[in-house]
Coordinates of C-alpha atoms in Angstrom, one line a residue:
M1043 CA -24.7 14.1 14.3
R1044 CA -20.9 14.2 13.8
R1045 CA -20.3 11.8 16.7
H1046 CA -22.6 9.3 15.2
L1047 CA -20.7 9.5 11.9
I1048 CA -17.4 9.1 13.6
F1049 CA -18.7 5.9 15.3
L1050 CA -20.0 4.7 12.0
V1051 CA -16.6 5.3 10.5
I1052 CA -14.9 3.3 13.1
I1053 CA -17.2 0.4 12.6
L1054 CA -16.7 0.4 8.9
A1055 CA -12.9 0.6 9.4
F1056 CA -13.0 -2.6 11.5
F1057 CA -15.3 -4.2 8.8
A1058 CA -12.8 -3.2 6.0
V1059 CA -9.8 -4.5 7.9
N1060 CA -11.6 -7.6 8.8
G1061 CA -12.5 -8.1 5.1
S1062 CA -9.0 -7.5 3.7
A1063 CA -6.7 -8.5 6.5
E1064 CA -4.6 -11.6 6.5
E1065 CA -7.2 -14.1 7.7
L1066 CA -6.3 -17.6 8.5
I1067 CA -6.1 -19.2 5.1
L1068 CA -7.3 -22.6 6.4
E1069 CA -10.8 -21.1 6.7
R1070 CA -10.9 -21.0 3.0
A1071 CA -10.1 -24.7 2.7
E1072 CA -12.7 -27.4 2.0
E1073 CA -13.8 -29.5 4.9
S1074 CA -12.6 -32.6 2.8
A1075 CA -9.2 -31.1 2.2
A1076 CA -6.3 -33.5 2.4
L1077 CA -3.7 -32.7 5.1
V1078 CA 0.0 -33.5 4.9
S1079 CA 2.0 -32.5 8.0
G1080 CA 5.4 -33.0 9.6
L1081 CA 7.5 -33.7 6.4
E1082 CA 11.2 -33.2 6.9
G1083 CA 14.3 -33.3 4.7
G1084 CA 12.8 -32.6 1.3
E1085 CA 10.4 -35.5 1.4
E1086 CA 8.1 -35.6 -1.6
V1087 CA 4.4 -35.1 -1.7
T1088 CA 3.0 -37.1 -4.7
G1089 CA -0.2 -38.5 -6.0
E1090 CA -3.4 -36.8 -7.3
Y1091 CA -5.7 -34.8 -5.1
P1092 CA -9.3 -34.1 -6.5
G1093 CA -9.9 -31.3 -3.9
D1094 CA -7.8 -29.0 -1.8
L1095 CA -4.4 -30.0 -0.3
I1096 CA -3.0 -28.5 3.0
I1097 CA 0.8 -28.8 3.7
Q1098 CA 1.5 -27.8 7.2
N1099 CA 4.7 -27.7 9.3
S1100 CA 6.6 -29.4 6.6
D1101 CA 9.9 -29.0 4.4
C1102 CA 9.1 -30.9 1.3
I1103 CA 9.0 -31.1 -2.4
M1104 CA 5.4 -30.9 -4.1
N1105 CA 5.2 -33.3 -7.1
A1106 CA 1.4 -33.9 -6.6
S1107 CA -1.5 -33.0 -8.9
V1108 CA -3.9 -30.8 -7.0
H1109 CA -7.3 -30.1 -8.7
G1110 CA -8.4 -27.6 -6.0
N1111 CA -6.4 -25.1 -3.9
L1112 CA -3.0 -25.6 -2.4
F1113 CA -2.6 -24.2 1.3
L1114 CA 0.9 -23.8 2.7
V1115 CA 1.1 -23.1 6.5
D1116 CA 4.4 -22.8 8.4
S1117 CA 6.2 -24.7 5.6
K1118 CA 8.9 -24.6 3.0
V1119 CA 7.8 -26.1 -0.2
S1120 CA 9.5 -26.7 -3.4
I1121 CA 7.4 -27.2 -6.6
G1122 CA 8.8 -30.1 -8.5
E1123 CA 8.5 -30.9 -12.2
E1124 CA 5.3 -32.8 -11.7
G1125 CA 3.8 -30.3 -9.3
R1126 CA 0.4 -28.9 -10.6
V1127 CA -2.2 -26.7 -8.9
G1128 CA -5.6 -26.1 -10.6
G1129 CA -6.8 -23.5 -8.2
S1130 CA -5.0 -21.0 -6.2
V1131 CA -2.0 -21.1 -3.8
F1132 CA -2.5 -19.6 -0.4
I1133 CA 0.6 -19.0 1.7
E1134 CA 0.8 -18.3 5.4
D1135 CA 4.2 -17.9 7.2
S1136 CA 5.7 -20.2 4.5
T1137 CA 8.2 -20.3 1.8
L1138 CA 7.4 -21.4 -1.7
L1139 CA 10.2 -22.3 -4.2
T1140 CA 9.4 -22.5 -7.9
S1141 CA 11.8 -22.8 -10.9
E1142 CA 11.9 -19.1 -11.3
N1143 CA 11.0 -17.4 -8.0
E1144 CA 11.2 -17.8 -4.2
I1145 CA 8.2 -16.4 -2.3
S1146 CA 8.5 -16.0 1.5
A1147 CA 5.4 -14.2 3.0
A1148 CA 3.4 -14.0 6.2
Y1149 CA 0.3 -14.1 3.8
A1150 CA 0.0 -14.3 0.1
Q1151 CA -2.3 -15.7 -2.7
L1152 CA -1.3 -16.4 -6.3
P1153 CA -2.8 -18.4 -9.1
G1154 CA -1.7 -22.0 -9.3
S1155 CA -1.2 -21.6 -13.0
S1156 CA 1.8 -19.3 -12.4
L1157 CA 3.8 -22.1 -10.7
S1158 CA 4.6 -24.0 -13.8
R1159 CA 4.0 -21.6 -16.6
A1160 CA 7.2 -22.5 -18.3
Q1161 CA 6.1 -26.2 -18.4
Y1162 CA 2.9 -25.8 -20.6
E1163 CA 1.6 -23.7 -23.4
E1164 CA -0.8 -20.8 -22.8
G1165 CA -4.4 -22.0 -23.0
E1166 CA -3.6 -25.6 -22.2
I1167 CA -5.9 -27.3 -19.7
V1168 CA -4.2 -28.1 -16.5
N1169 CA -6.0 -30.5 -14.0
G1170 CA -9.2 -29.8 -15.8
R1171 CA -9.0 -26.1 -15.5
S1172 CA -7.7 -23.5 -17.9
P1173 CA -4.9 -21.3 -16.6
D1174 CA -6.7 -18.3 -18.0
G1175 CA -10.0 -19.3 -16.6
K1176 CA -12.3 -17.2 -14.3
N1177 CA -10.8 -18.6 -11.0
R1178 CA -7.8 -16.6 -11.7
Y1179 CA -9.8 -13.4 -11.3
S1180 CA -12.2 -14.4 -8.7
F1181 CA -10.5 -12.4 -5.9
L1182 CA -11.0 -9.2 -7.8
V1183 CA -14.6 -9.2 -6.6
D1184 CA -13.2 -9.0 -3.0
K1185 CA -11.0 -6.1 -4.0
I1186 CA -13.8 -4.2 -5.6
F1187 CA -16.0 -4.8 -2.5
F1188 CA -13.1 -3.4 -0.3
Y1189 CA -12.9 -0.3 -2.5
F1190 CA -16.7 0.2 -2.0
I1191 CA -16.3 0.0 1.7
L1192 CA -13.2 2.3 1.7
F1193 CA -15.0 4.9 -0.4
I1194 CA -18.0 5.0 2.0
M1195 CA -15.5 5.6 4.8
I1196 CA -13.7 8.2 2.9
F1197 CA -17.0 9.9 2.0
L1198 CA -18.1 10.1 5.7
V1199 CA -14.7 11.5 6.8
N1200 CA -14.8 13.9 4.0
F1201 CA -18.2 15.1 5.2
L1202 CA -16.8 15.5 8.8
V1203 CA -13.7 17.5 7.9
G1204 CA -15.5 19.7 5.3
P1205 CA -13.9 22.7 3.8
R1206 CA -11.2 22.7 6.5
I1207 CA -8.8 20.7 4.4
N1208 CA -8.9 23.1 1.4
P1209 CA -5.7 25.0 2.5
L1210 CA -3.8 21.6 2.5
V1211 CA -5.2 20.7 -0.9
D1212 CA -4.0 24.0 -2.2
D1213 CA -0.4 23.6 -0.6
L1214 CA 0.2 20.1 -1.8
S1215 CA 1.5 21.2 -5.2
S1216 CA 4.2 23.4 -3.5
Y1217 CA 5.0 21.1 -0.5
A1218 CA 4.5 17.5 -1.9
L1219 CA 8.1 16.6 -1.4
K1220 CA 8.2 18.0 2.0
Y1221 CA 5.1 16.0 3.1
F1222 CA 6.7 12.9 1.5
F1223 CA 9.8 13.1 3.7
I1224 CA 7.8 14.0 6.7
G1225 CA 5.9 10.7 6.2
L1226 CA 9.2 8.8 5.6
G1227 CA 10.7 10.3 8.8
F1228 CA 7.6 9.4 10.7
Y1229 CA 7.8 5.7 9.9
I1230 CA 11.6 5.7 10.5
L1231 CA 11.1 7.0 14.1
L1232 CA 7.8 5.2 14.7
P1233 CA 9.2 2.1 16.4
V1234 CA 11.3 4.1 18.8
A1235 CA 8.3 6.4 19.6
M1236 CA 6.0 3.3 20.3
V1237 CA 8.4 1.8 22.7
L1238 CA 8.8 5.1 24.6
L1239 CA 5.0 5.7 24.7
V1240 CA 4.4 2.2 26.0
V1241 CA 7.2 2.3 28.8
T1242 CA 6.2 5.9 30.0
I1243 CA 3.1 6.8 32.1
I1244 CA 1.1 7.3 28.9
G1245 CA 0.6 3.5 28.7
I1246 CA -1.1 1.2 26.2
P1247 CA -4.7 2.5 26.5
V1248 CA -3.6 6.0 25.5
L1249 CA -1.4 4.6 22.8
I1250 CA -4.4 2.8 21.3
F1251 CA -6.4 6.0 21.4
L1252 CA -3.6 7.8 19.5
M1253 CA -3.5 5.0 16.9
F1254 CA -7.2 5.5 16.2
L1255 CA -6.6 9.1 15.9
F1256 CA -3.8 8.7 13.6
V1257 CA -5.8 6.2 11.5
F1258 CA -8.6 8.9 11.1
A1259 CA -6.0 11.6 10.3
L1260 CA -4.4 9.2 7.8
L1261 CA -7.7 9.0 6.0
V1262 CA -7.9 12.8 6.0
G1263 CA -4.4 12.9 4.5
F1264 CA -5.6 10.4 1.7
I1265 CA -8.7 12.5 1.2
I1266 CA -6.5 15.6 0.6
L1267 CA -4.5 13.6 -1.9
L1268 CA -7.7 12.5 -3.7
H1269 CA -9.0 16.1 -3.9
W1270 CA -5.7 17.2 -5.3
T1271 CA -5.6 14.4 -7.9
G1272 CA -9.2 15.0 -8.8
A1273 CA -8.6 18.7 -9.3
R1274 CA -5.6 18.0 -11.6
L1275 CA -7.7 15.5 -13.8
F1276 CA -10.8 17.5 -13.9
P1277 CA -10.1 21.2 -13.1
S1278 CA -13.7 22.3 -13.9
H1279 CA -15.4 19.5 -11.9
K1280 CA -17.0 20.5 -8.7
N1281 CA -16.6 17.1 -6.9
T1282 CA -12.9 16.2 -7.1
L1283 CA -13.0 13.5 -4.5
F1284 CA -14.7 10.7 -6.5
P1285 CA -12.5 11.2 -9.7
G1286 CA -9.4 11.1 -7.6
F1287 CA -10.6 7.9 -5.8
L1288 CA -11.5 6.4 -9.1
F1289 CA -8.2 7.2 -10.6
Y1290 CA -6.1 5.4 -8.0
A1291 CA -8.6 2.5 -7.8
V1292 CA -8.5 1.9 -11.5
I1293 CA -4.7 1.9 -11.6
D1294 CA -4.5 -0.6 -8.8
L1295 CA -7.0 -2.9 -10.6
F1296 CA -5.2 -2.7 -13.9
L1297 CA -1.9 -3.5 -12.3
T1298 CA -3.6 -6.5 -10.4
V1299 CA -5.1 -7.9 -13.7
F1300 CA -1.9 -7.4 -15.6
G1301 CA 0.0 -9.2 -12.9
I1302 CA -2.3 -12.1 -12.9
Q1303 CA -2.4 -12.3 -16.6
F1304 CA 1.4 -12.1 -17.2
S1305 CA 2.5 -13.5 -13.8
H1306 CA 5.3 -10.9 -13.6
S1307 CA 6.7 -9.4 -10.4
V1308 CA 7.2 -6.0 -12.1
F1309 CA 3.5 -5.2 -11.7
S1310 CA 3.6 -6.1 -8.0
T1311 CA 6.7 -3.8 -7.7
I1312 CA 4.9 -1.0 -9.4
Q1313 CA 1.9 -1.5 -7.1
W1314 CA 4.1 -1.5 -4.0
L1315 CA 5.9 1.7 -5.1
C1316 CA 2.6 3.5 -5.8
F1317 CA 1.2 2.3 -2.4
S1318 CA 4.3 3.5 -0.6
V1319 CA 4.2 6.8 -2.1
I1320 CA 0.5 7.2 -1.3
I1321 CA 1.0 6.2 2.2
L1322 CA 4.0 8.4 2.8
L1323 CA 2.2 11.5 1.2
S1324 CA -0.9 10.8 3.2
T1325 CA 1.1 10.5 6.4
G1326 CA 2.8 13.7 6.0
L1327 CA -0.5 15.4 5.2
A1328 CA -2.0 13.6 8.3
L1329 CA 0.7 15.0 10.6
R1330 CA 0.1 18.4 9.2
Y1331 CA -3.6 18.1 9.8
I1332 CA -3.1 17.1 13.4
K1333 CA -0.7 19.9 13.9
G1334 CA -3.3 22.3 12.7
M1335 CA -6.0 20.9 15.0
I1336 CA -3.6 21.2 18.0
K1337 CA -2.9 24.9 17.0
K1338 CA -6.7 25.7 16.9
K1339 CA -7.3 24.2 20.3
K1340 CA -4.5 26.3 21.8

């Protein structure tokens, strides 16, 4: 039974990663999307595009009016005074320059209304779409679906480990800082360790197996953190897993919505800090869990 559940967790993990990973953004573009490619030296993109626009392998200034989505692939694009995007802006291995920000990312998505917020009043219709329209929040459905899949994975892993994690849940209050720095040290040394593992007799297949083992342990570490948080929020509640998960999910969703609404980087920074702390704590707990498993086998 447990083997089948582990197999199911692995399948769900791949499904969740595929659903939330940095997919090729061009797959989201309409078939009728206009394509601009090979521009150099700050050439201008002008005109009006009723659908999507793809800018690829270019260094240019975007002064066009795009009613649909704007896709940037392997490009450096500056948004000019006349640049307007009615939908979203998808970035893949590109740099986007606006009057206020510079965004360089392997993958990113942001509402087109945020590109020229200073150039129109709130509520004004831009390219036939309101900047506070539903399209700004459409990707929240994907995030909620991701949380649903993630909770199923967490629930299954929690069933597999059972009460064996209870001592770590109880110790977290006393050793939280210790687990945090263990996780930090792990990621600092991780590149060196991976190189050493690949060049030694262990080889890549064993390294892949160890990576799967660590992902499983990382989920266990996150589950410990969820139980600890749920117990602090609802001390008398028997099931502490769901309240803990709901607490972090709601905070992330609130920060996401505020970031869209106010188009301010402070919310993304807070999200990044919270995510980093959670990952480092979960990593420290995961390593402690693996250490306990090794001791039991001995």
